[in-house]
Coordinates of C-alpha atoms and ligand atoms in Angstrom, one line a residue:
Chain X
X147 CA -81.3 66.7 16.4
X148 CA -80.0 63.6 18.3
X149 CA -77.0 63.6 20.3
X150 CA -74.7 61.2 18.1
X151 CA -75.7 62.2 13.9
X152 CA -73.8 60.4 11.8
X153 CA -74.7 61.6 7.7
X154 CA -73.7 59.9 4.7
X155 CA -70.4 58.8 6.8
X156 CA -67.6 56.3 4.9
X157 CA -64.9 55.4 5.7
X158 CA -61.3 54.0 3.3
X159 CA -58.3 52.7 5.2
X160 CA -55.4 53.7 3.1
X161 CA -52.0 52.5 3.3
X162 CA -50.0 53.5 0.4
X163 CA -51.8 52.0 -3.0
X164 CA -53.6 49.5 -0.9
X165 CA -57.0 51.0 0.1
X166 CA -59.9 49.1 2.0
X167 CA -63.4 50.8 1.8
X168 CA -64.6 49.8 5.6
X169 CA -67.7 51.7 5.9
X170 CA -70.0 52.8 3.6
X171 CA -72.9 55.6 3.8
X172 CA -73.1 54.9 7.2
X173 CA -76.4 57.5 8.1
X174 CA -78.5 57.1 11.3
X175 CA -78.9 58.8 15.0
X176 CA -78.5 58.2 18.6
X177 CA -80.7 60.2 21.2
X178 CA -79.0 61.3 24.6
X179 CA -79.8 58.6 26.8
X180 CA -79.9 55.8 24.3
X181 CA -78.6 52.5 24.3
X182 CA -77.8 51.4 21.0
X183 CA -76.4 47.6 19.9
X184 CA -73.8 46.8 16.5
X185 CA -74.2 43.4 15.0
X186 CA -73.3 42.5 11.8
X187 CA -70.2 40.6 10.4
X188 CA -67.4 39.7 11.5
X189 CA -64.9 42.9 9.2
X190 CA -68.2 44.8 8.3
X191 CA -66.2 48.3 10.2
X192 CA -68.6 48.1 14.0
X193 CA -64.8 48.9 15.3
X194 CA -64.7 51.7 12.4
X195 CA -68.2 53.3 13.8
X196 CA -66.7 53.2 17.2
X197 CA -63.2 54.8 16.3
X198 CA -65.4 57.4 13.8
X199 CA -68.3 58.4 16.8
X200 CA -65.4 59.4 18.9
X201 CA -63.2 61.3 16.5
X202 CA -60.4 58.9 16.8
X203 CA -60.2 58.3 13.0
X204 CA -62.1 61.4 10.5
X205 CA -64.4 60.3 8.5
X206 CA -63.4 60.2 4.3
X207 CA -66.6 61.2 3.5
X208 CA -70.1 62.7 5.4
X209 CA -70.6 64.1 8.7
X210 CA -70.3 63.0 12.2
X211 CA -72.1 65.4 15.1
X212 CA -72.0 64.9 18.6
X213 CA -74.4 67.1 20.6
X214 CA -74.5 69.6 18.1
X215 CA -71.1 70.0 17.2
X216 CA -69.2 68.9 14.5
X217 CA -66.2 66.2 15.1
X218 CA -63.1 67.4 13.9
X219 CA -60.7 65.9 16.3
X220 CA -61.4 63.0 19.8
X221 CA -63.6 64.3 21.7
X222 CA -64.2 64.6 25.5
X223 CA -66.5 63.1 27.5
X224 CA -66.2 59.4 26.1
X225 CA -65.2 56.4 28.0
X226 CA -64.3 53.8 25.6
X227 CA -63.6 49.7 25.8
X228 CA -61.9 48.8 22.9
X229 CA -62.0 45.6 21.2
X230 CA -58.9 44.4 22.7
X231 CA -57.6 45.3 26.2
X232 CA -55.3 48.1 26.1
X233 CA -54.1 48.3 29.0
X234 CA -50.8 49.2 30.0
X235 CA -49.4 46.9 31.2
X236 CA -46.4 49.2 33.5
X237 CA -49.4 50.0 35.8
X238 CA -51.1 47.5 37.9
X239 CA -55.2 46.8 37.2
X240 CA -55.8 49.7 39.8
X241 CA -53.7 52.2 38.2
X242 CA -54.8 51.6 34.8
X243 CA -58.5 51.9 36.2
X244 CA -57.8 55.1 37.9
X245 CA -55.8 56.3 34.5
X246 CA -58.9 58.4 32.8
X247 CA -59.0 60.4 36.3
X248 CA -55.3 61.5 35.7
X249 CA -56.6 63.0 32.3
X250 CA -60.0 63.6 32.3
X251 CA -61.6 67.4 34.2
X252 CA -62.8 67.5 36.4
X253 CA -61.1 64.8 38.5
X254 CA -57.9 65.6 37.4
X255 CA -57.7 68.7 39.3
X256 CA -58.4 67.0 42.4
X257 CA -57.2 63.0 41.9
X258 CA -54.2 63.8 43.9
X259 CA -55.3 65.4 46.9
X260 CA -58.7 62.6 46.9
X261 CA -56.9 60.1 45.8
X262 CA -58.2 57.7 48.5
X263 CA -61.9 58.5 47.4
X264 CA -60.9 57.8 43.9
X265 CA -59.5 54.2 45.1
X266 CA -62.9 53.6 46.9
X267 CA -64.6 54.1 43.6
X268 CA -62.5 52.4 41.7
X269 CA -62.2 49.3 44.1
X270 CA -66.5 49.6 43.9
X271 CA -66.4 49.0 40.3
X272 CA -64.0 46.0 40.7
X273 CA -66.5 44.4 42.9
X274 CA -69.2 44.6 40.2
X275 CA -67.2 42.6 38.1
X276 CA -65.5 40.7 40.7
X277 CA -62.2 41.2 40.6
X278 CA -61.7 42.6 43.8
X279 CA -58.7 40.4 44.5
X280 CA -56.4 41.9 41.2
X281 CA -56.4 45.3 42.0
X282 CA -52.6 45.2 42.7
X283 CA -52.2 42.7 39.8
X284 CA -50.2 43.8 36.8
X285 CA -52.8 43.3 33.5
X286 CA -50.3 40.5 32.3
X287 CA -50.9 38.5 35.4
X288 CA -54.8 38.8 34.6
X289 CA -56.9 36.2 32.5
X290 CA -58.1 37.6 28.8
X291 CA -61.4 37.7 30.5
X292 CA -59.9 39.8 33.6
X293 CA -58.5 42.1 31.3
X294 CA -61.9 42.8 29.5
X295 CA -63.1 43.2 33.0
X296 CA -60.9 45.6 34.0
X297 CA -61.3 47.5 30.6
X298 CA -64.8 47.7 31.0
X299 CA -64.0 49.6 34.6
X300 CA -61.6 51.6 33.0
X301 CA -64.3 53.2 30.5
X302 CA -66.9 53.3 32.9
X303 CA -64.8 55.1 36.2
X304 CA -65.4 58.8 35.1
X305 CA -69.2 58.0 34.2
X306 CA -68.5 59.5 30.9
X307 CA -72.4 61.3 28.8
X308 CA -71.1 58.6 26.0
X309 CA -70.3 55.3 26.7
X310 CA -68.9 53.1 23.9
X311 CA -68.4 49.6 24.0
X312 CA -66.5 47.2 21.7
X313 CA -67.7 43.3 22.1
X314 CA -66.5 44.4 26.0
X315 CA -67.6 40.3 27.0
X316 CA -66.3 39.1 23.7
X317 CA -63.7 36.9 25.7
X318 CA -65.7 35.9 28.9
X319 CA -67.9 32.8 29.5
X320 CA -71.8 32.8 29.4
X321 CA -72.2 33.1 32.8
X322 CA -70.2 36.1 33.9
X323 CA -71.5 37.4 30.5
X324 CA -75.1 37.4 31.5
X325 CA -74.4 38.6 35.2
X326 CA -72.4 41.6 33.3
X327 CA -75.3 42.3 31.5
X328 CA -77.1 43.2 34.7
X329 CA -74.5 45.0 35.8
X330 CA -74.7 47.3 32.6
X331 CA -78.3 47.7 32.7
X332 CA -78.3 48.6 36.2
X333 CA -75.9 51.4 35.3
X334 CA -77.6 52.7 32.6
X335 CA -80.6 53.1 34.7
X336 CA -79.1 54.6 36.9
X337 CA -77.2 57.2 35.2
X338 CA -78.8 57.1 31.6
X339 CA -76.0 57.6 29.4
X340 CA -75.6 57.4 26.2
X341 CA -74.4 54.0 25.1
X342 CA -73.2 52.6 22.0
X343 CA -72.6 48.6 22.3
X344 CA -71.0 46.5 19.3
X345 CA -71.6 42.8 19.6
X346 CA -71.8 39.4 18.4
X347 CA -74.0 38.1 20.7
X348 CA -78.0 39.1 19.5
X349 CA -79.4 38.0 22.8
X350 CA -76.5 40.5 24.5
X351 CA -77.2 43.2 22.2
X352 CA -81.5 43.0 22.4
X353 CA -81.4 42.7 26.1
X354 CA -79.5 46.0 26.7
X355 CA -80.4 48.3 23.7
X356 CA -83.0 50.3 22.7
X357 CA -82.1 50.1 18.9
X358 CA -80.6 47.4 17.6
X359 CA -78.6 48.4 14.0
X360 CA -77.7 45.3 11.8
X361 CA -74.9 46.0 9.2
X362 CA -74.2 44.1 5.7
X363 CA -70.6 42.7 5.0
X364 CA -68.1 44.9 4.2
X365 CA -68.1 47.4 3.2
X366 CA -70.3 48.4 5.8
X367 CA -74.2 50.0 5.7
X368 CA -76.9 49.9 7.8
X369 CA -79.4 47.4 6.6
X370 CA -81.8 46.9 9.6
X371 CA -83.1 49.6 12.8
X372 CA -84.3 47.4 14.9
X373 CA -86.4 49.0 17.8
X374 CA -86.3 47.0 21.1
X375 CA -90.2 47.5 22.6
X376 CA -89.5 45.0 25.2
X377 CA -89.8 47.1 29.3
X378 CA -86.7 47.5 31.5
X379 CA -85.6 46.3 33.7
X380 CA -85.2 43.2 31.9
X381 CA -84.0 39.8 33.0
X382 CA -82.5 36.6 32.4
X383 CA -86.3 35.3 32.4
X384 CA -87.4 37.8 29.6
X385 CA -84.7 36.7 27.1
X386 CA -87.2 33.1 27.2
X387 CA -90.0 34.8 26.3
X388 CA -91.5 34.2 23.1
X389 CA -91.4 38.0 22.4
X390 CA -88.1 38.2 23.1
X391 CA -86.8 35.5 21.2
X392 CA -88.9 36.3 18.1
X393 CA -86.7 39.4 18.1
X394 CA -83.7 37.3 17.9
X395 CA -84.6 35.0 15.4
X396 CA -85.4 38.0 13.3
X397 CA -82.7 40.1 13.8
X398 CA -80.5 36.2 13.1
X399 CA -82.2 35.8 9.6
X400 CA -81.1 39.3 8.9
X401 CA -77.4 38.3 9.4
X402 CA -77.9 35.0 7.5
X403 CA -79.1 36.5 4.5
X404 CA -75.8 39.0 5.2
X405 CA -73.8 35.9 4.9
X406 CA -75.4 33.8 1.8
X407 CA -73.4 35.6 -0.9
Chain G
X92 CA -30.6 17.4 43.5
X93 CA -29.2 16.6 40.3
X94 CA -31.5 19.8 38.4
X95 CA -29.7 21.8 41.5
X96 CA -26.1 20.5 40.9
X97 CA -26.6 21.6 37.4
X98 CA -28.1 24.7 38.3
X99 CA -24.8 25.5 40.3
X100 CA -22.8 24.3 37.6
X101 CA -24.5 26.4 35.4
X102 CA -23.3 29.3 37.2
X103 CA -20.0 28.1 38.0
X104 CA -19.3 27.9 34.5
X105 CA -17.4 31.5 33.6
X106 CA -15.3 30.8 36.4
X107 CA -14.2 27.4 35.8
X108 CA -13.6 28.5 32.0
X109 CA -11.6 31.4 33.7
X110 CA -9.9 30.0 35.9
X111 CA -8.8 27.4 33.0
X112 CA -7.9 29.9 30.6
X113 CA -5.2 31.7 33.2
X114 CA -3.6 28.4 34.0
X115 CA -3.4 27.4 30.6
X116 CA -1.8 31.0 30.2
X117 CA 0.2 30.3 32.9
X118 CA 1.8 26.9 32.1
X119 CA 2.4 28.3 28.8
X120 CA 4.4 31.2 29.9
X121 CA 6.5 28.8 32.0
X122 CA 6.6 25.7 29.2
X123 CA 7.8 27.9 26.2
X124 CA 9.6 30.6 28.7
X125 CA 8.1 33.7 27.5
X126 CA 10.3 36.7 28.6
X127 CA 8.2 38.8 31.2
X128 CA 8.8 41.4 29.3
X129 CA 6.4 40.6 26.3
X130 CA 3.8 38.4 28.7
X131 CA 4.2 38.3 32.2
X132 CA 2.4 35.4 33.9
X133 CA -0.9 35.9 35.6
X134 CA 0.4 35.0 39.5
X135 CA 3.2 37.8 38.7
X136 CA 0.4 40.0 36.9
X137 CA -2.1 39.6 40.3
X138 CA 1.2 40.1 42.7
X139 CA 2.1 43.4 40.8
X140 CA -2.1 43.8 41.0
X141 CA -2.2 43.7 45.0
X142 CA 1.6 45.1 45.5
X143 CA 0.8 48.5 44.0
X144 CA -3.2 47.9 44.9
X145 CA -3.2 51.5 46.0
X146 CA -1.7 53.5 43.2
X147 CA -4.1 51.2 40.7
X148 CA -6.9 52.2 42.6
X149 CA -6.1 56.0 42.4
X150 CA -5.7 55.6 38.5
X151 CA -8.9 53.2 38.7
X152 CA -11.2 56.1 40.5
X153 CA -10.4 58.9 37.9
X154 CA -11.5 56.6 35.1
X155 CA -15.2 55.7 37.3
X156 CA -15.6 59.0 37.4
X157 CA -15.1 60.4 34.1
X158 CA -16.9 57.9 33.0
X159 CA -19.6 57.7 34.9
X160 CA -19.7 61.7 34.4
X161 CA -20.2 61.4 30.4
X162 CA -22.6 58.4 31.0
X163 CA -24.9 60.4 33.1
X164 CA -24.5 63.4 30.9
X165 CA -25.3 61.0 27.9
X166 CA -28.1 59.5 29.6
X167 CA -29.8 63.0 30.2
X168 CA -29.2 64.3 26.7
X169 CA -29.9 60.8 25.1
X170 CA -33.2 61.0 26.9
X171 CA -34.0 64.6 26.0
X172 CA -33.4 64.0 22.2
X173 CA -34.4 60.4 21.9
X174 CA -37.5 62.1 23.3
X175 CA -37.8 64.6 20.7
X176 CA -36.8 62.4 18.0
X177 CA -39.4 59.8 18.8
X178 CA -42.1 62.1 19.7
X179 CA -42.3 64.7 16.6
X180 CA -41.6 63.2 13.2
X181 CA -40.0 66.5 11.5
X182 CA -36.7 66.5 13.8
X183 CA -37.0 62.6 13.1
X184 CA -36.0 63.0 9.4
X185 CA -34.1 66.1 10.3
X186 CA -31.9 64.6 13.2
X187 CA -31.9 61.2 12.2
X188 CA -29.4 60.6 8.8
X189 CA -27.0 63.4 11.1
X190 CA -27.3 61.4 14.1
X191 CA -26.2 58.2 12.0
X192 CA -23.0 60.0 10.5
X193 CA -21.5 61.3 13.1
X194 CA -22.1 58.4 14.8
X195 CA -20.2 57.1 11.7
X196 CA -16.8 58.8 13.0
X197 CA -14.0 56.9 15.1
X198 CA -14.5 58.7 18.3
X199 CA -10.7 58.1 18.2
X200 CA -10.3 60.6 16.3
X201 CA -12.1 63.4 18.1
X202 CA -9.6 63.2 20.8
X203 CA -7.2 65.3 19.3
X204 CA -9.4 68.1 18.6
X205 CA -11.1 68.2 22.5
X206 CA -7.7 68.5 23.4
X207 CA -6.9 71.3 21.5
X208 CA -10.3 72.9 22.7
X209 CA -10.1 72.0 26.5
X210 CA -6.6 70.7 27.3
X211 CA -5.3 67.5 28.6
X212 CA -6.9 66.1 31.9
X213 CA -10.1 64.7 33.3
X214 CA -12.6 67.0 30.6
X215 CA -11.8 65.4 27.7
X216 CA -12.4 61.9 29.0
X217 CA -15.8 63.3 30.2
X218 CA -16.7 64.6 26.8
X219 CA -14.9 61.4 25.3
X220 CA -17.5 58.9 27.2
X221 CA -20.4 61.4 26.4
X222 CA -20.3 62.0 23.2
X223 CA -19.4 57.8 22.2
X224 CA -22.2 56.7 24.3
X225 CA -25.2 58.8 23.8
X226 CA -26.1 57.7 20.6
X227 CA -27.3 53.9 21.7
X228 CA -29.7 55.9 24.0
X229 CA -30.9 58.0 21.5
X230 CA -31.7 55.5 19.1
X231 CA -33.5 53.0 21.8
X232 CA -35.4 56.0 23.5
X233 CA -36.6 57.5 20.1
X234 CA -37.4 53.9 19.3
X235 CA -39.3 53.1 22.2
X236 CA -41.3 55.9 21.6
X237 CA -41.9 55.5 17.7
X238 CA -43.4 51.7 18.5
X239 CA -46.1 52.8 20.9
X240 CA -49.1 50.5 19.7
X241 CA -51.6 52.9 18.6
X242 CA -54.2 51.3 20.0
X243 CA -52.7 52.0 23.6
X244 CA -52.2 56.4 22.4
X245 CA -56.2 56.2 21.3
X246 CA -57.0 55.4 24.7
X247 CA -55.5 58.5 25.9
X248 CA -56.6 60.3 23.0
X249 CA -60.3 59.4 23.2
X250 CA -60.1 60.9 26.9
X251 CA -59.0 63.9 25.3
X252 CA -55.6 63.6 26.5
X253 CA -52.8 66.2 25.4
X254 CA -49.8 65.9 23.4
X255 CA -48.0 65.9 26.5
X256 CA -50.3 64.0 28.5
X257 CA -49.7 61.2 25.8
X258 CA -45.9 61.4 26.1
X259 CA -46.0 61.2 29.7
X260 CA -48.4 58.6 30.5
X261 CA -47.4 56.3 27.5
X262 CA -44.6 57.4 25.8
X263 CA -42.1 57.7 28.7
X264 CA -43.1 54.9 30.6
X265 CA -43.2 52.7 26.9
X266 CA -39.8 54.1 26.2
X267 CA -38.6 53.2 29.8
X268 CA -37.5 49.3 28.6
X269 CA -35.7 50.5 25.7
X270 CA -33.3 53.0 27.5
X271 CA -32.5 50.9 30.5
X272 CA -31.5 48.5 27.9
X273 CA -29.4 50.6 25.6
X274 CA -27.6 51.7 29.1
X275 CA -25.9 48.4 29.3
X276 CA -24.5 49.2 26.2
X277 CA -23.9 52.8 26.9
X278 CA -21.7 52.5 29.6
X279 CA -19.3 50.0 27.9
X280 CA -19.4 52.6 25.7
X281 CA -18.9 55.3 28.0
X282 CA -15.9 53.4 29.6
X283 CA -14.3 53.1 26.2
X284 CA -15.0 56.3 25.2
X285 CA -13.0 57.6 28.6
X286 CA -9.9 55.2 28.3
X287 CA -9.5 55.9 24.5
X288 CA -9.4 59.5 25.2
X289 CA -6.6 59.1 28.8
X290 CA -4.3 56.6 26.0
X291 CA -4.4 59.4 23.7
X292 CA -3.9 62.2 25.6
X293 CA -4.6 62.1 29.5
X294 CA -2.5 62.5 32.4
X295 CA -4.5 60.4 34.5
X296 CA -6.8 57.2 34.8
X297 CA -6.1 53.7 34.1
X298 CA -5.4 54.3 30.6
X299 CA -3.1 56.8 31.8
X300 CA -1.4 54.5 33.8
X301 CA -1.0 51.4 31.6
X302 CA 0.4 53.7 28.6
X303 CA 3.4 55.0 31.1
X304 CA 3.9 51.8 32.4
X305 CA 4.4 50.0 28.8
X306 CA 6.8 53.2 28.0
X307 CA 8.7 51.9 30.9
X308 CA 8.8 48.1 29.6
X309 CA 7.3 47.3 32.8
X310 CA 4.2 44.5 30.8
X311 CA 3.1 43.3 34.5
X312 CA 1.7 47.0 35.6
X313 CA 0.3 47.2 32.3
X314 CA -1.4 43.7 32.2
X315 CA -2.2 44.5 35.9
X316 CA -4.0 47.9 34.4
X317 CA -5.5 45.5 31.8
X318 CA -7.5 43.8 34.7
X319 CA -8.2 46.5 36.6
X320 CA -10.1 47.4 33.5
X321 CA -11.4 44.6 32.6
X322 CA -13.3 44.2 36.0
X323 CA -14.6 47.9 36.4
X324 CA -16.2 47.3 32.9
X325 CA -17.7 43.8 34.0
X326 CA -18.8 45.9 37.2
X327 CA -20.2 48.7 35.9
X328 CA -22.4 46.3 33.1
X329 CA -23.7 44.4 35.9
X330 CA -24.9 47.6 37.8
X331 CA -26.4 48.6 34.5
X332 CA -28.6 45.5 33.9
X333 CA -29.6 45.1 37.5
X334 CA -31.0 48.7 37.5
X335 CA -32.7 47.3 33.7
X336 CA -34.0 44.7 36.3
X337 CA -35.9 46.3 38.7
X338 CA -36.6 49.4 36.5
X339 CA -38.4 47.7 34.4
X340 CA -40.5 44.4 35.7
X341 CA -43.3 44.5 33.5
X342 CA -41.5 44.1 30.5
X343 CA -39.9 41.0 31.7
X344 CA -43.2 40.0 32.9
X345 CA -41.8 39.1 35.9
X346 CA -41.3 35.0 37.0
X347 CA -43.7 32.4 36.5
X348 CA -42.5 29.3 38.1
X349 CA -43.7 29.1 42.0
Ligands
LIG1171 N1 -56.0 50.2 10.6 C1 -56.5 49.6 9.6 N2 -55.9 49.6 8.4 C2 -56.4 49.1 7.3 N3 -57.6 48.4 7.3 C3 -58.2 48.3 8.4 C4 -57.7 48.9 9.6 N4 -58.6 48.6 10.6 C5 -59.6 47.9 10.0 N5 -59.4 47.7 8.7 C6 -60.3 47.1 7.8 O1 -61.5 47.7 7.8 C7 -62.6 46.7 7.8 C8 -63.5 46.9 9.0 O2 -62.7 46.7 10.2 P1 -63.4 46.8 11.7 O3 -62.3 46.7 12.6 O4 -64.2 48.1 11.7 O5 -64.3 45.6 11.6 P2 -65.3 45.0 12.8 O6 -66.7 45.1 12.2 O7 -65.0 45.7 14.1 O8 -65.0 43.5 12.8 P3 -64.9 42.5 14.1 O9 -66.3 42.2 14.4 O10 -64.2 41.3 13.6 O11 -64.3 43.2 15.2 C9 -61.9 45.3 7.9 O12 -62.1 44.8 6.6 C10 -60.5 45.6 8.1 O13 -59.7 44.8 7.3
LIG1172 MG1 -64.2 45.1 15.8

């Protein structure tokens, strides 16, 4: 069975009277290991999947497994982005890094006696994305774009089996997006974790995953597995390659026809 | 120069307004003659002020300190069951409607009965400025708490964070802004509570003092106890919101201009 087994999962937002089916039948399977990519519309419930994988919201109907067991409740293990930058913003961009070691075994038994090593690593991942300068910034004195930075660090510090990652470059320019794409695939070669990356961006999402998942409007379903055949380590040259780009275009008329009521 | 000039002027401006207010006071004591006896002047109100400096001061301690007693006391309890109020959602609807109707009584009134229970002297004023100025805290802590973003508690909760791990490392820290705010209003509060209770029934502090001194006739000790008062309270706020200050920089997200 794969790591991440999601059966026949929906999902309604209630609130009182006023319900809002956001995900419908959702059914497929990540293996350990896997990097998987989101796309689909803008509403369609990618955010729901994430918040659903992780046991942050239970499912209203099906069945969502992770490594075997069923979710009842969050689970351990994850390091999540979300969509917008939560960070808090009483602790500098430092701190809030360094916050999943205060919680998370088994570095929180020993972040206070190695607290320096901790700072090392931390200060490490800064570099990667370049903000190396705002680790005793507060997150309001950061740029949106710093802010995703920085959440990105914060999910990826305790180099969690399940990484899950909500449109983390949604608010950074094409450049530094790219470079972080490096960065990313760089990590998961190196540690091989189990990724789960929601998108807009089709070139972002078929030169990191292995699978890329294309969902209809809202309410939500899985409409296209799309299985990424292209070698890693892959480069800013392979996303101009002809096979490369053909896996764009199809996975864009896909979304289109999602569009065109 | 001139953005400075108003800048200063800015500042200057309680003072001046002050300072015009007590010599309109005093003219018109000495126009229209007004016996001493009903409204003294304010040059005899400040002699009387520095002339029995000492004894003021005496009286003036005794209220700081039963007030500041019941304001820390509130603090702690306000904290401890603005806390629990904000974090669980039964001893919300349980505490809540009880909290608001006893807050409902004239604090006035309670005097009587602490006296009965604990005599006349320095307790009741405690309990006075305790019980009048808790309530401001408990509402803005269990606020504070209740308003957490839930976006910012699934963080912590996808890293499989405790309860208590949730209250600690966003609850308290979230609540922090609203209770160093509601203290500016606790301790006027608090300083209330404890003169209401020594004009009632004390035997000592300020309010003490000014209640002999009118039983005497003698209006410039009382109007001198008046200011005395008056200042502490202004004091005692200012403390208050400095601490809100520096407690609390991020929520003021701090200065911008260079
Ligand atoms: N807390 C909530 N309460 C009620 N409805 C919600 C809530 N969160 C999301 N929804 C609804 O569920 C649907 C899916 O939301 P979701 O956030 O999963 O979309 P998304 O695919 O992540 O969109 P985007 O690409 O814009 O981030 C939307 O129609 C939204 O209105
Ligand atoms: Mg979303």
């Amino acid at each position: 069975m794969a790591f991440v087994d999601l059966k026949g999962v929906s999902l309604t937002y209630r609130l009182g009277k006023d319900t809002t089916l956001a995900l419908a039948d959702a059914t497929f399977g990540i293996e350990k290991g896997e990097f998987i990519a989101v796309v689909g519309p803008s509403g369609c419930g990618k955010s729901t999947i994430m918040k659903l994988v992780t046991g942050l919201l239970p499912p209203s109907g099906g069945e969502v497994m992770v490594d075997g067991k069923k979710v009842k409740g969050p689970i351990k293990g994850v390091g999540m982005a979300f969509q917008n930058p939560t960070l808090m913003p009483w602790r500098t961009t430092m701190n809030n890094i360094l916050l999943p070691m205060e919680v998370v075994e088994p570095h929180k038994r020993r972040f206070r006696s190695h607290r320096a090593e901790y700072v090392e690593r931390a200060m490490k991942l800064l570099k990667t994305v370049g903000l190396t300068d705002f680790a005793d910034k507060y997150p309001w004195q950061l740029s949106g774009g710093m802010q995703q930075r920085s959440n990105l660090c914060r999910a990826l510090i305790h180099e969690p089996e399940l990484l899950m990652l909500d449109e983390p470059f949604g608010a950074l320019d094409a450049f530094t997006r790219e470079e972080l794409w490096g960065v990313m695939q760089a990590l998961w070669l190196e540690k091989r974790f189990t990724g789960v990356l929601v998108t807009h961006d089709l070139r972002e999402a078929v030169y990191l995953a292995d699978t890329v998942y294309v969902m209809s409007r809202r309410p939500g379903r899985i409409v296209l597995a799309k299985k990424i055949d292209i070698p890693r380590p892959r480069t800013l040259a392979t996303t101009f390659e002809p096979h490369f780009v053909d896996i764009v275009h199809e996975l864009r008329d896909r979304i289109h026809q999602e569009h065109a009521p | 120069m001139t953005d400075l000039r108003r800048e200063a002027l800015k500042h200057a401006m309680p003072w001046l307004f002050l300072a015009g207010l007590l010599i309109v006071w005093e003219v018109s004591c000495i126009v229209f003659q007004v016996p001493e006896i009903i409204l003294p002047k304010p040059t005899k109100i400040f002699a009387v002020f520095f002339q029995r400096f000492d004894i003021l001061m005496a009286y003036c301690w005794d209220t700081l300190w039963t007030t500041t007693v019941g304001f820390l006391l509130a603090i702690a309890f306000g904290l401890l069951l603005g806390l629990a109020i904000g974090a669980s959602p039964f001893v919300y609807s349980g505490l809540y409607p009880l909290l608001i109707a006893f807050n409902a009584i004239p604090k006035v009134a309670i005097v009587p009965i602490l006296m009965i229970w604990v005599g006349v002297g320095s307790l009741p004023a405690v309990i006075t400025a305790f019980v009048i100025s808790f309530f401001p805290i408990v509402v803005n802590v269990a606020t504070g708490l209740a308003t957490i973003e839930p976006e910012m508690r699934d963080v912590l909760r996808s890293l499989g964070a405790s309860r208590l791990e949730i209250l600690t490392k966003v609850g308290i820290p979230r609540a922090m802004p609203y209770l160093f705010a509601s203290l500016k209003v606790a301790i006027t509060l608090a300083f209330i509570g404890s003169v209401i209770s020594e004009t009632v029934g004390g035997n000592n502090g300020i309010g003490f003092l000014m209640l002999s001194a009118s039983a005497r006739n003698d209006a410039p000790t009382t109007f001198a106890g008046l200011f005395a008062i008056a200042i502490m309270g202004v004091a005692m706020y200012a403390v208050c919101a400095m601490v809100e200050k520096r407690m609390t920089r991020w929520a003021f997200r701090g200065e911008i201009v260079a």
